[in-house]
Coordinates of N, CA and C in Angstrom, one line a residue:
X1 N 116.7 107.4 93.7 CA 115.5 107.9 94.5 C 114.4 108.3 93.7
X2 N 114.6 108.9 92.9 CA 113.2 109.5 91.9 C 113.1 108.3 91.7
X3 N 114.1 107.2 90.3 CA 113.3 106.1 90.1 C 112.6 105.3 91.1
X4 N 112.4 105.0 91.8 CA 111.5 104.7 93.4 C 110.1 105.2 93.8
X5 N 110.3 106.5 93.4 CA 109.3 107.5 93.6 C 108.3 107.4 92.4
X6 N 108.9 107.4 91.1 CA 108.4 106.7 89.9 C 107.4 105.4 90.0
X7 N 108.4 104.4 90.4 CA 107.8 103.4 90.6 C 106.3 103.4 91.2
X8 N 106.7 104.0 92.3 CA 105.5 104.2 93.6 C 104.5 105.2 93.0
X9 N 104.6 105.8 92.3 CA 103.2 106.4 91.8 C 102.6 105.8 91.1
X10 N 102.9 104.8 90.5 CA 102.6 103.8 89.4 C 101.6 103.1 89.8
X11 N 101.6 102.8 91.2 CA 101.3 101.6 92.1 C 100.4 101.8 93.2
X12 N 101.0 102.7 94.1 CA 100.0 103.3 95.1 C 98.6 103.7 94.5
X13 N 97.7 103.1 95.2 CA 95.7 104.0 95.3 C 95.9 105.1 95.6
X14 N 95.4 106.2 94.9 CA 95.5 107.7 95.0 C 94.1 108.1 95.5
X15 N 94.3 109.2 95.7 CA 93.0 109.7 96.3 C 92.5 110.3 95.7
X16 N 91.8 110.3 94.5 CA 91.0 111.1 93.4 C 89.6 111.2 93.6
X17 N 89.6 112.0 94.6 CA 87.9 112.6 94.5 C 87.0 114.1 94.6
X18 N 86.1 114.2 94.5 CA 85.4 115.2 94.6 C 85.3 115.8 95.3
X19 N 85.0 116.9 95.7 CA 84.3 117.4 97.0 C 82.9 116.7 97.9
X20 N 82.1 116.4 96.5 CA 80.8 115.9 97.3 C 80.9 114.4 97.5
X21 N 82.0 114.0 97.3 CA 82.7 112.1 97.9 C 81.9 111.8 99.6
X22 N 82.1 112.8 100.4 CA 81.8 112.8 102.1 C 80.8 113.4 102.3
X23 N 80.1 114.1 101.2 CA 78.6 114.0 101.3 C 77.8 113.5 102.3
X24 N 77.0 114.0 103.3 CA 76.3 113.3 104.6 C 77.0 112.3 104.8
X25 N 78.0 112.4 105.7 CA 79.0 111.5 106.4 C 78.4 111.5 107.5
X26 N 77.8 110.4 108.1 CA 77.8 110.8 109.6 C 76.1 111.0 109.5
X27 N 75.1 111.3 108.8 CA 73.8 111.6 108.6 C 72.9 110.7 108.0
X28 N 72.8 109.6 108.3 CA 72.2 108.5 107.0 C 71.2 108.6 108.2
X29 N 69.9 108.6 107.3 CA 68.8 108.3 108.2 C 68.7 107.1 108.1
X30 N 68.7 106.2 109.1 CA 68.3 104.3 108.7 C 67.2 104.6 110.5
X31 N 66.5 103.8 110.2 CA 65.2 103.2 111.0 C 66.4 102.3 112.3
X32 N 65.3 102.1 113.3 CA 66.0 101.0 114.0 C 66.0 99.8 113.9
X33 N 65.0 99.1 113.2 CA 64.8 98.2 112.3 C 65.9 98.2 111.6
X34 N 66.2 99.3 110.7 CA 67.1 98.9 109.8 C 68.6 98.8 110.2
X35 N 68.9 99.6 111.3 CA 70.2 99.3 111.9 C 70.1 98.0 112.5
X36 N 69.1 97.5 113.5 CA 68.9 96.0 114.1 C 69.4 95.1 113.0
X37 N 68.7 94.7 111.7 CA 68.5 94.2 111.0 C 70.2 93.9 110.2
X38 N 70.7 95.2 110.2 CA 72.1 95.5 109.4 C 73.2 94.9 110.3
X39 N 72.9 94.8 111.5 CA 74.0 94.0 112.4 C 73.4 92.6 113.0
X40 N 72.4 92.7 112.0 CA 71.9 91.3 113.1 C 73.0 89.7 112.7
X41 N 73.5 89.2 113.9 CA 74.2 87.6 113.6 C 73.4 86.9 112.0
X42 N 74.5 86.1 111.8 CA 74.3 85.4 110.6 C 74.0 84.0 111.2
X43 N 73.5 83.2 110.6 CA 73.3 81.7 111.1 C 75.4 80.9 110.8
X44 N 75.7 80.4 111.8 CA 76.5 79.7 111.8 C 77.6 79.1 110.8
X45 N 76.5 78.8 110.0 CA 76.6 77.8 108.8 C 77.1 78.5 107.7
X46 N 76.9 79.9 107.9 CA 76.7 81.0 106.6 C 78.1 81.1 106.5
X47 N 78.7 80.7 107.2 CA 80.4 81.7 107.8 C 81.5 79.9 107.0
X48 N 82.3 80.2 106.1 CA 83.5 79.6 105.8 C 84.9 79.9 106.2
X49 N 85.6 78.7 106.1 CA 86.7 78.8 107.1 C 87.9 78.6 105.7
X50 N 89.5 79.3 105.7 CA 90.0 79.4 105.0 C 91.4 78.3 105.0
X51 N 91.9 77.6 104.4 CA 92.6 76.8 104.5 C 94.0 77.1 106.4
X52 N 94.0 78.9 106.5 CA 94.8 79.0 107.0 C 94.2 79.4 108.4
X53 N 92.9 79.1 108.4 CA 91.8 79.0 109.6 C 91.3 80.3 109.6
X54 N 91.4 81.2 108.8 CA 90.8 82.7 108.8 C 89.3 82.4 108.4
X55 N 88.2 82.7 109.1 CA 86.5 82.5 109.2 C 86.5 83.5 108.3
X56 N 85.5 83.4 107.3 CA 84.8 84.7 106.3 C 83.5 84.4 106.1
X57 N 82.7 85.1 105.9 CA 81.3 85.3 105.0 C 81.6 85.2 103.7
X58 N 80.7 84.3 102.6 CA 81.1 84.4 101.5 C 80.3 86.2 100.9
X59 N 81.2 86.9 100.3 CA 80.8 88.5 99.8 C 79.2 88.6 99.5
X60 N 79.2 87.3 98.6 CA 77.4 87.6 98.1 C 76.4 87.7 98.9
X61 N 76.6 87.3 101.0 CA 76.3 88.0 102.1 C 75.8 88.7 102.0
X62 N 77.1 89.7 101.9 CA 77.2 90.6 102.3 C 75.7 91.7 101.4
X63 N 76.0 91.8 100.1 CA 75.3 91.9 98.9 C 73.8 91.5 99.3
X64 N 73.4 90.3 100.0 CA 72.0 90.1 99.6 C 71.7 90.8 101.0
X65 N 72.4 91.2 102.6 CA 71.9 91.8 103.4 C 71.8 93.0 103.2
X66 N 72.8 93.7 102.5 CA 72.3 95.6 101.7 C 70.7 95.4 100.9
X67 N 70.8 94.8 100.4 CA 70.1 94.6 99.4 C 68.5 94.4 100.4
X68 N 67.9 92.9 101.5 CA 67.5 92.9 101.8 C 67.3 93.6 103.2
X69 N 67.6 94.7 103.5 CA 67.9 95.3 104.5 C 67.2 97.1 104.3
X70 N 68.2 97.7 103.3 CA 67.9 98.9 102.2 C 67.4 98.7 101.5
X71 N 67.1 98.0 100.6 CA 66.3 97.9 99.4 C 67.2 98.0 98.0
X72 N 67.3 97.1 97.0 CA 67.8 97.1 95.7 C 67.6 98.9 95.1
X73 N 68.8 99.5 94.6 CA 69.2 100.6 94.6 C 69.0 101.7 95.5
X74 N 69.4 101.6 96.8 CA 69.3 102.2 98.0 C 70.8 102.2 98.3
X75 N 71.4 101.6 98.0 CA 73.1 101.6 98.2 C 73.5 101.3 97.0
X76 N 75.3 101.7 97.1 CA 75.8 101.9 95.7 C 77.4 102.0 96.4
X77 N 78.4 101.1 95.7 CA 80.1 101.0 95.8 C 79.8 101.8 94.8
X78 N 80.8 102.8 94.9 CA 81.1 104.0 93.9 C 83.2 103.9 93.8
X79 N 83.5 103.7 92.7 CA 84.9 103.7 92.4 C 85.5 104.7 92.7
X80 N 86.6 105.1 93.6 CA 87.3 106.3 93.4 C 88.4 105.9 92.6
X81 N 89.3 105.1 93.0 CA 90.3 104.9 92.0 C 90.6 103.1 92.0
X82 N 91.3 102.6 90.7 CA 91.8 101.3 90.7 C 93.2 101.4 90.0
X83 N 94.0 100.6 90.7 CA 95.1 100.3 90.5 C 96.0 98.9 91.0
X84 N 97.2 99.4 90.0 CA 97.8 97.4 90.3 C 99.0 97.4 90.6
X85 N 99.8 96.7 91.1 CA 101.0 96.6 91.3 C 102.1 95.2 90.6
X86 N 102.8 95.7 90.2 CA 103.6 94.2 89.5 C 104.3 93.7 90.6
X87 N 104.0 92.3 91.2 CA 104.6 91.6 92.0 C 105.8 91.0 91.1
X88 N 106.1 91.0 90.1 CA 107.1 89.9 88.9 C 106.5 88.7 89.0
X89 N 107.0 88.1 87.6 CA 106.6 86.7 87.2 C 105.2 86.7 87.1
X90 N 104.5 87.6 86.2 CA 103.2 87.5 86.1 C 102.3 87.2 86.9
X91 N 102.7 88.1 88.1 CA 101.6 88.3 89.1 C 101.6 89.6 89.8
X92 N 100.4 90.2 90.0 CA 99.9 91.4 90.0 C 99.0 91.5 91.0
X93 N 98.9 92.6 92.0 CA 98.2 92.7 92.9 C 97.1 94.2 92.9
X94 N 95.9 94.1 92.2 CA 95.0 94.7 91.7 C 93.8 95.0 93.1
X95 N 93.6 96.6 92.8 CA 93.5 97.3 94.0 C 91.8 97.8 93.8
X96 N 90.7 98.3 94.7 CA 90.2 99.0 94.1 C 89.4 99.6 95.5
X97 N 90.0 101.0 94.8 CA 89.4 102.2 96.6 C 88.1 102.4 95.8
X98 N 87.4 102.7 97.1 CA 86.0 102.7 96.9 C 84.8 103.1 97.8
X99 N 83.8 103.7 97.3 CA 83.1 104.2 98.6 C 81.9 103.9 98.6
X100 N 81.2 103.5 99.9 CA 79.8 102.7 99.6 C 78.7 103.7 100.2
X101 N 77.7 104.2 99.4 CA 76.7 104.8 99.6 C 75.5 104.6 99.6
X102 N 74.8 105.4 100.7 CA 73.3 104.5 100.8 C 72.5 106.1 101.0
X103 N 71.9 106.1 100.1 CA 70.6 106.9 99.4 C 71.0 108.4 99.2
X104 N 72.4 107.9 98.7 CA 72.7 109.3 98.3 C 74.1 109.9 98.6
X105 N 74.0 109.5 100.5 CA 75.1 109.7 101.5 C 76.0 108.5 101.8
X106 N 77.8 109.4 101.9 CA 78.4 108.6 102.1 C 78.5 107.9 103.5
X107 N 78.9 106.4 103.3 CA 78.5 105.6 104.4 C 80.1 105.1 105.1
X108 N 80.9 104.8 103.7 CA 82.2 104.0 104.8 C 82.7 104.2 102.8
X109 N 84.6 104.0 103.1 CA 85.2 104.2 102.3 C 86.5 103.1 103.3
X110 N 87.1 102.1 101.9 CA 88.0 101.1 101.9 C 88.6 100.9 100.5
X111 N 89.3 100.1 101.1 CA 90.0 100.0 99.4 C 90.1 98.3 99.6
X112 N 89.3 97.5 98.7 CA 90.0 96.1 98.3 C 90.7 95.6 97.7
X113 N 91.3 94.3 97.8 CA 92.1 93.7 97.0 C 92.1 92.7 96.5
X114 N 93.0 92.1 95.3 CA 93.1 90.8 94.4 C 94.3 90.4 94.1
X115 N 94.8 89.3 94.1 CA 95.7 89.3 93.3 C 95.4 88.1 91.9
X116 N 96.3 89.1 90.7 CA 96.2 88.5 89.4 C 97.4 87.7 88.5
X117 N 97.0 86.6 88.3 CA 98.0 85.8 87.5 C 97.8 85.5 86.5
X118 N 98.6 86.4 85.2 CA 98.8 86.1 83.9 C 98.9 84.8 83.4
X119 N 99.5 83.5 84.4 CA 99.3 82.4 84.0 C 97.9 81.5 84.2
X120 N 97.2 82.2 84.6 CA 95.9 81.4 84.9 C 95.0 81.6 84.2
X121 N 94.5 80.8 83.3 CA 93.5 80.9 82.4 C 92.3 81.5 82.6
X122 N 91.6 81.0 84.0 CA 90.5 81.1 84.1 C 90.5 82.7 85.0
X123 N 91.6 83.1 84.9 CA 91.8 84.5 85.4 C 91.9 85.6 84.3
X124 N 90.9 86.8 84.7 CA 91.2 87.9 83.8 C 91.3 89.3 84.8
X125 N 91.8 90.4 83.8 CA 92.1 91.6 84.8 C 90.3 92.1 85.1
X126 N 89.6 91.7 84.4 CA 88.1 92.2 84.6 C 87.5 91.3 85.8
X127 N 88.0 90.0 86.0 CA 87.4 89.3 87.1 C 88.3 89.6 88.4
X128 N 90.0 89.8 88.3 CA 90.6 90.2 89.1 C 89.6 91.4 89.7
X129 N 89.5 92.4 88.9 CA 89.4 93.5 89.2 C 87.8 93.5 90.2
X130 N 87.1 92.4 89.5 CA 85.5 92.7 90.5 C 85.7 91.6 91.8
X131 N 86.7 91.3 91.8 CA 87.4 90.4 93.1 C 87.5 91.1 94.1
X132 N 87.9 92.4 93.5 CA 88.6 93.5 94.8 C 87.2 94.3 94.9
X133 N 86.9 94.6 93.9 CA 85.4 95.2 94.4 C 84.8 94.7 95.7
X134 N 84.7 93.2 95.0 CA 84.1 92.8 96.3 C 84.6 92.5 97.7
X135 N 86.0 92.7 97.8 CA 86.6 92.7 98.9 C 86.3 93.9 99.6
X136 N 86.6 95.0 98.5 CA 86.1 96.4 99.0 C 84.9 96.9 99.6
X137 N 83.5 95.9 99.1 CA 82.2 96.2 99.7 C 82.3 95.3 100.9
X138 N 83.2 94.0 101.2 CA 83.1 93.2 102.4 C 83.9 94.6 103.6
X139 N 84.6 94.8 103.0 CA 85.8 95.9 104.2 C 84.8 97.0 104.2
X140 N 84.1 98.4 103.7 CA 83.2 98.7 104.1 C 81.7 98.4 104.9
X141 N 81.6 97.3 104.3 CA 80.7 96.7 105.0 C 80.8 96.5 106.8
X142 N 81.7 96.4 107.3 CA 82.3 96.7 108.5 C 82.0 97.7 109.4
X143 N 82.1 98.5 108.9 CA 81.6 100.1 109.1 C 80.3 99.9 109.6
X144 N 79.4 98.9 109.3 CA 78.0 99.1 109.5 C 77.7 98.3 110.4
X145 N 79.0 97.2 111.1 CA 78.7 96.5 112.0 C 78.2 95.0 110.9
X146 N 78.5 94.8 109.6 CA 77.5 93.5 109.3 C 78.3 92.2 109.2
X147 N 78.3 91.5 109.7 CA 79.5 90.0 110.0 C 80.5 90.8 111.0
X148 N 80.0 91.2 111.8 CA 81.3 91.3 113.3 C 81.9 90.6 114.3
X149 N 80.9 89.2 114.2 CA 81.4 88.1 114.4 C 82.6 87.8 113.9
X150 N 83.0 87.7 112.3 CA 83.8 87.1 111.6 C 85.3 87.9 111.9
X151 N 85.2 89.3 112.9 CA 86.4 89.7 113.7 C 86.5 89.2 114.9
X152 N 85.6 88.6 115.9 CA 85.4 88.5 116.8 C 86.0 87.3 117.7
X153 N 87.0 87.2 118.5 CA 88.5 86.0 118.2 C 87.8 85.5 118.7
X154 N 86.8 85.4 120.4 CA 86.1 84.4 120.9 C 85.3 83.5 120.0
X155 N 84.8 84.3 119.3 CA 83.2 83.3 118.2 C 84.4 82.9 117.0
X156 N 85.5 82.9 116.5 CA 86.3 82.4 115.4 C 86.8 81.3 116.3
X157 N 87.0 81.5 117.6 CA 87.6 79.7 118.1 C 86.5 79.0 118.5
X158 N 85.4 79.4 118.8 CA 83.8 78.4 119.2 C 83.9 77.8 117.8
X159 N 83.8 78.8 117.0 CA 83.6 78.4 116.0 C 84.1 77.4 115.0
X160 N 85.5 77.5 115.4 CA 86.4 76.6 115.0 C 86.1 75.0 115.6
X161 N 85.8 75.0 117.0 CA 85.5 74.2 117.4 C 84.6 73.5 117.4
X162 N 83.8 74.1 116.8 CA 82.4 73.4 116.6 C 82.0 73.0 115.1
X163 N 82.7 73.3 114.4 CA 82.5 73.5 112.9 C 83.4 73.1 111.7
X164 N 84.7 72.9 112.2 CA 86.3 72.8 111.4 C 87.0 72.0 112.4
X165 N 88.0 71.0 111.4 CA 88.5 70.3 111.6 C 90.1 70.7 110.8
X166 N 91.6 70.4 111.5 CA 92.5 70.2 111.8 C 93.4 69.4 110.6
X167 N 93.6 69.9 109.2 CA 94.1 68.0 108.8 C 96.0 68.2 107.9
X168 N 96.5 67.1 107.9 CA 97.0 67.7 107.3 C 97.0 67.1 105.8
X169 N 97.6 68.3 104.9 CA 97.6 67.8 103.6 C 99.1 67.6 102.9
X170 N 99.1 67.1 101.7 CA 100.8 67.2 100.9 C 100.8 67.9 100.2
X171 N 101.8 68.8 100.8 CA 101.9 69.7 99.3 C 103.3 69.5 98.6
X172 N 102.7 68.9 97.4 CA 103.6 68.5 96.1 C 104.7 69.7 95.6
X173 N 104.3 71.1 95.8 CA 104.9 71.6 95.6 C 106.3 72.0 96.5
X174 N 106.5 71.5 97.4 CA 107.3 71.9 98.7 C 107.8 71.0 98.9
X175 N 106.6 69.3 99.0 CA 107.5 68.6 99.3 C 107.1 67.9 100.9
X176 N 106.0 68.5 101.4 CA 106.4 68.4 102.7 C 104.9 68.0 102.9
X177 N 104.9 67.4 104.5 CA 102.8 67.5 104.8 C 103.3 69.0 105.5
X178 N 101.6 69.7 105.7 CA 101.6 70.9 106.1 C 99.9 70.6 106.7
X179 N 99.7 71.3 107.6 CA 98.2 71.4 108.5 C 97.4 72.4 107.9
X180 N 96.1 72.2 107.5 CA 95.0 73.1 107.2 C 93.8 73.0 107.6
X181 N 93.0 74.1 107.9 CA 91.6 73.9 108.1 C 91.1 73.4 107.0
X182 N 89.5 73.0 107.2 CA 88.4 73.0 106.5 C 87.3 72.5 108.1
X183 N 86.2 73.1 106.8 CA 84.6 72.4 107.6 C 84.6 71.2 107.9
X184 N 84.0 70.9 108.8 CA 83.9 69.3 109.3 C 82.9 68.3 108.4
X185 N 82.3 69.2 108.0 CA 81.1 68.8 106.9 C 80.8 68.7 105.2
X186 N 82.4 69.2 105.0 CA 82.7 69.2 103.7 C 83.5 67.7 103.5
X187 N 83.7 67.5 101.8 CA 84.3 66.7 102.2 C 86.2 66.5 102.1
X188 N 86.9 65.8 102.3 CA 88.2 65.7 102.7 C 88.8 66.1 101.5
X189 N 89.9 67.5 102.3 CA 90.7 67.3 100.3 C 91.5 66.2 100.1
X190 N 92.1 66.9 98.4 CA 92.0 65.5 97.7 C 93.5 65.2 98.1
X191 N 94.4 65.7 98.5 CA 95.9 65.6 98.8 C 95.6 65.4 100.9
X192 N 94.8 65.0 101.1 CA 94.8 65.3 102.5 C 95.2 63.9 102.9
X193 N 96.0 64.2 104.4 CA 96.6 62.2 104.6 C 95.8 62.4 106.1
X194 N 95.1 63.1 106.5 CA 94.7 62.8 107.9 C 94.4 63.6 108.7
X195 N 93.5 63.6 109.8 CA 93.6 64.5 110.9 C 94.1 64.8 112.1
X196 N 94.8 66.2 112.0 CA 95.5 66.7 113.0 C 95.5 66.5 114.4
X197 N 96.0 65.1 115.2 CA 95.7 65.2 117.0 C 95.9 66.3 117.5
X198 N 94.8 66.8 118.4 CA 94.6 68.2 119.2 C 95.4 67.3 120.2
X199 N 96.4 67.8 121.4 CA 96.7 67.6 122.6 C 96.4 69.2 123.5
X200 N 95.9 68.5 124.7 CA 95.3 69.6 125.2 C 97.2 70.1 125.7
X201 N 97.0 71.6 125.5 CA 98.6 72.4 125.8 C 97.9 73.4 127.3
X202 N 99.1 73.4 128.0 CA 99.4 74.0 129.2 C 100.0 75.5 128.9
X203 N 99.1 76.2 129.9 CA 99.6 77.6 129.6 C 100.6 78.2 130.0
X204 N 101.6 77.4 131.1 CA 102.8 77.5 131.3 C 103.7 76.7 130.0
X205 N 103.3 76.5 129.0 CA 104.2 76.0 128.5 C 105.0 74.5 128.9
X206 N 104.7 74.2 130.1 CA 105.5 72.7 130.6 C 104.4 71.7 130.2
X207 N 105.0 70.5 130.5 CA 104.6 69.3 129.2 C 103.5 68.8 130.6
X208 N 102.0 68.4 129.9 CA 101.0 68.0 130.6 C 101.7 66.8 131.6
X209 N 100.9 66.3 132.9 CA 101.0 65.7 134.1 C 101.6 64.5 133.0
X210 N 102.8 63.8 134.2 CA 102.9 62.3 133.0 C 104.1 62.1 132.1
X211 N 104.3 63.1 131.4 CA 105.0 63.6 130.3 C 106.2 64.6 130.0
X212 N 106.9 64.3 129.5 CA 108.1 64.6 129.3 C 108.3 65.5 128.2
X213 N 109.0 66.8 128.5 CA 109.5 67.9 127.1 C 109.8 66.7 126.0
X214 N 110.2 65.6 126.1 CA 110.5 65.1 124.6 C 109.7 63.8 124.1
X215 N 108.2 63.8 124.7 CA 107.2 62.9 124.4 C 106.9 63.4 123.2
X216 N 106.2 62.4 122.4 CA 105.5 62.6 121.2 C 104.3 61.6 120.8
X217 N 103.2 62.3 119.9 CA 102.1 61.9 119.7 C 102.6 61.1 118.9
X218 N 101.5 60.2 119.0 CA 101.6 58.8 118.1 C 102.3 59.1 116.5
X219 N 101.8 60.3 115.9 CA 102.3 60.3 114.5 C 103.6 61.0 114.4
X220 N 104.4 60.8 115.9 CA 106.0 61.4 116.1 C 106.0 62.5 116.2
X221 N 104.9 63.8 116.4 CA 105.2 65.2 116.2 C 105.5 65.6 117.8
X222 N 105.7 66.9 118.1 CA 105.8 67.5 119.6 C 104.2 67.2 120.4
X223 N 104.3 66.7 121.8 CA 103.4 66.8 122.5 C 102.5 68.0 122.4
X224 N 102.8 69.1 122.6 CA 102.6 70.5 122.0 C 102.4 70.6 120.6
X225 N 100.5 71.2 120.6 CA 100.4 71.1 119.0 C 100.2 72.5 118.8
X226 N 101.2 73.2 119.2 CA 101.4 74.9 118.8 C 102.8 75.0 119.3
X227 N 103.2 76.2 118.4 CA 104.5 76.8 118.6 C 105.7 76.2 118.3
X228 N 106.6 76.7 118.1 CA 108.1 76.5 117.4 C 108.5 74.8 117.1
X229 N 108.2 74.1 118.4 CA 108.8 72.9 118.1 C 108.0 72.4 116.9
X230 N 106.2 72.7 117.6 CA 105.2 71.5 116.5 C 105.7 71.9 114.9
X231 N 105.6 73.5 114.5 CA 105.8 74.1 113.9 C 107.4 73.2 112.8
X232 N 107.7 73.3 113.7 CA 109.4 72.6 113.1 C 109.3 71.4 112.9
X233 N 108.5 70.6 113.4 CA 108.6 69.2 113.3 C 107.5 69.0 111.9
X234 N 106.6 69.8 111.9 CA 105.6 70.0 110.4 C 106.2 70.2 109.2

């Protein structure tokens, strides 16, 4: 049990701060302009979609709306603590709690994350580490209302819809094809064999007008392109 407890202090983000950390919490004087302005929608286009269909803002966003919003040194991520964890096999999941302040006063406190692989060249603990930073100014950033869309499950399926496409690709490592997003407007990855048939699914779960529990789309998978069976048959 102590060894455990050892461990975990090793690892866990601690909470190392000052007294004056929460500093005008709750007091930021911003204009209504500048609140409008700090929550205002992004254009469409701005927003990327993640192989596993999770919608993001790219971080530097986030960065040029503080920036053009507040003014260049008007806000400031301030470190409270960084820390890492050994996953084994030379990979490490590198942490960094953090608090974002705007002219003085604290605004929103998160902790981001990275993870780091000793086997990858083009990876260091210094880029790991500003990886999580910037995850950490995206997760505070939240606080302020900025990309609330990008939580917002209605606008991530329009969006999906209107923007990303379905495909699947091979993964050599596994062995198997597997389904991924991408933009419709990018171009096709390079392991990709095709795109995903949508069949429109019934919200009872029974097999559309016509059709049989053990019909299948043309490329043999379940009528149903969600849930256990499609899932199993992928």
């Amino acid at each position: 049990m102590e060894k455990n407890q050892s461990q975990n202090e090793n690892y866990v983000v601690k909470s190392e701060i000052t007294g004056d950390t929460y500093f005008g919490a709750s007091q930021i004087k911003l204009s209504e302009t500048e609140m409008t302005k700090l929550s205002a929608p992004f254009e469409d286009l701005d927003f990327e979609i993640r192989p596993d269909g999770f919608i993001y803002l790219p971080q530097a966003m986030y960065t040029k709306r503080l920036n053009d919003v507040l003014g260049i040194g008007n806000w400031a991520l301030l470190l409270v603590k960084n820390a890492k964890e050994d996953l084994g096999n030379g990979k490490f999941k590198v942490f960094y709690d953090g608090v974002l302040m705007i002219r003085g006063q604290f605004a929103s406190r998160s902790c981001g994350e990275a993870t780091y692989m000793t086997s990858n060249d083009n990876q260091s603990w210094a880029s790991a580490l500003e990886a999580a930073k910037s995850d950490c100014r995206v997760r505070c950033c939240k606080d302020l209302g900025i990309a609330a869309d990008a939580w917002m499950p209605a606008f991530i399926r329009a969006w999906q819809k209107k923007y990303a496409i379905r495909v699947f690709v091979r993964d050599e490592r596994r062995n198997k094809i597997v389904p991924q997003w991408r933009r419709s407007d990018v171009d096709p990855f390079w392991n990709e064999t095709g795109e995903v048939q949508t069949t429109p699914t019934v919200a009872t779960g029974a097999p559309a007008t016509g059709q049989k529990s053990s019909d299948t789309t043309p490329n043999g998978l379940p009528w149903l392109n969600h849930g256990p069976d499609y899932d199993q048959a992928l």
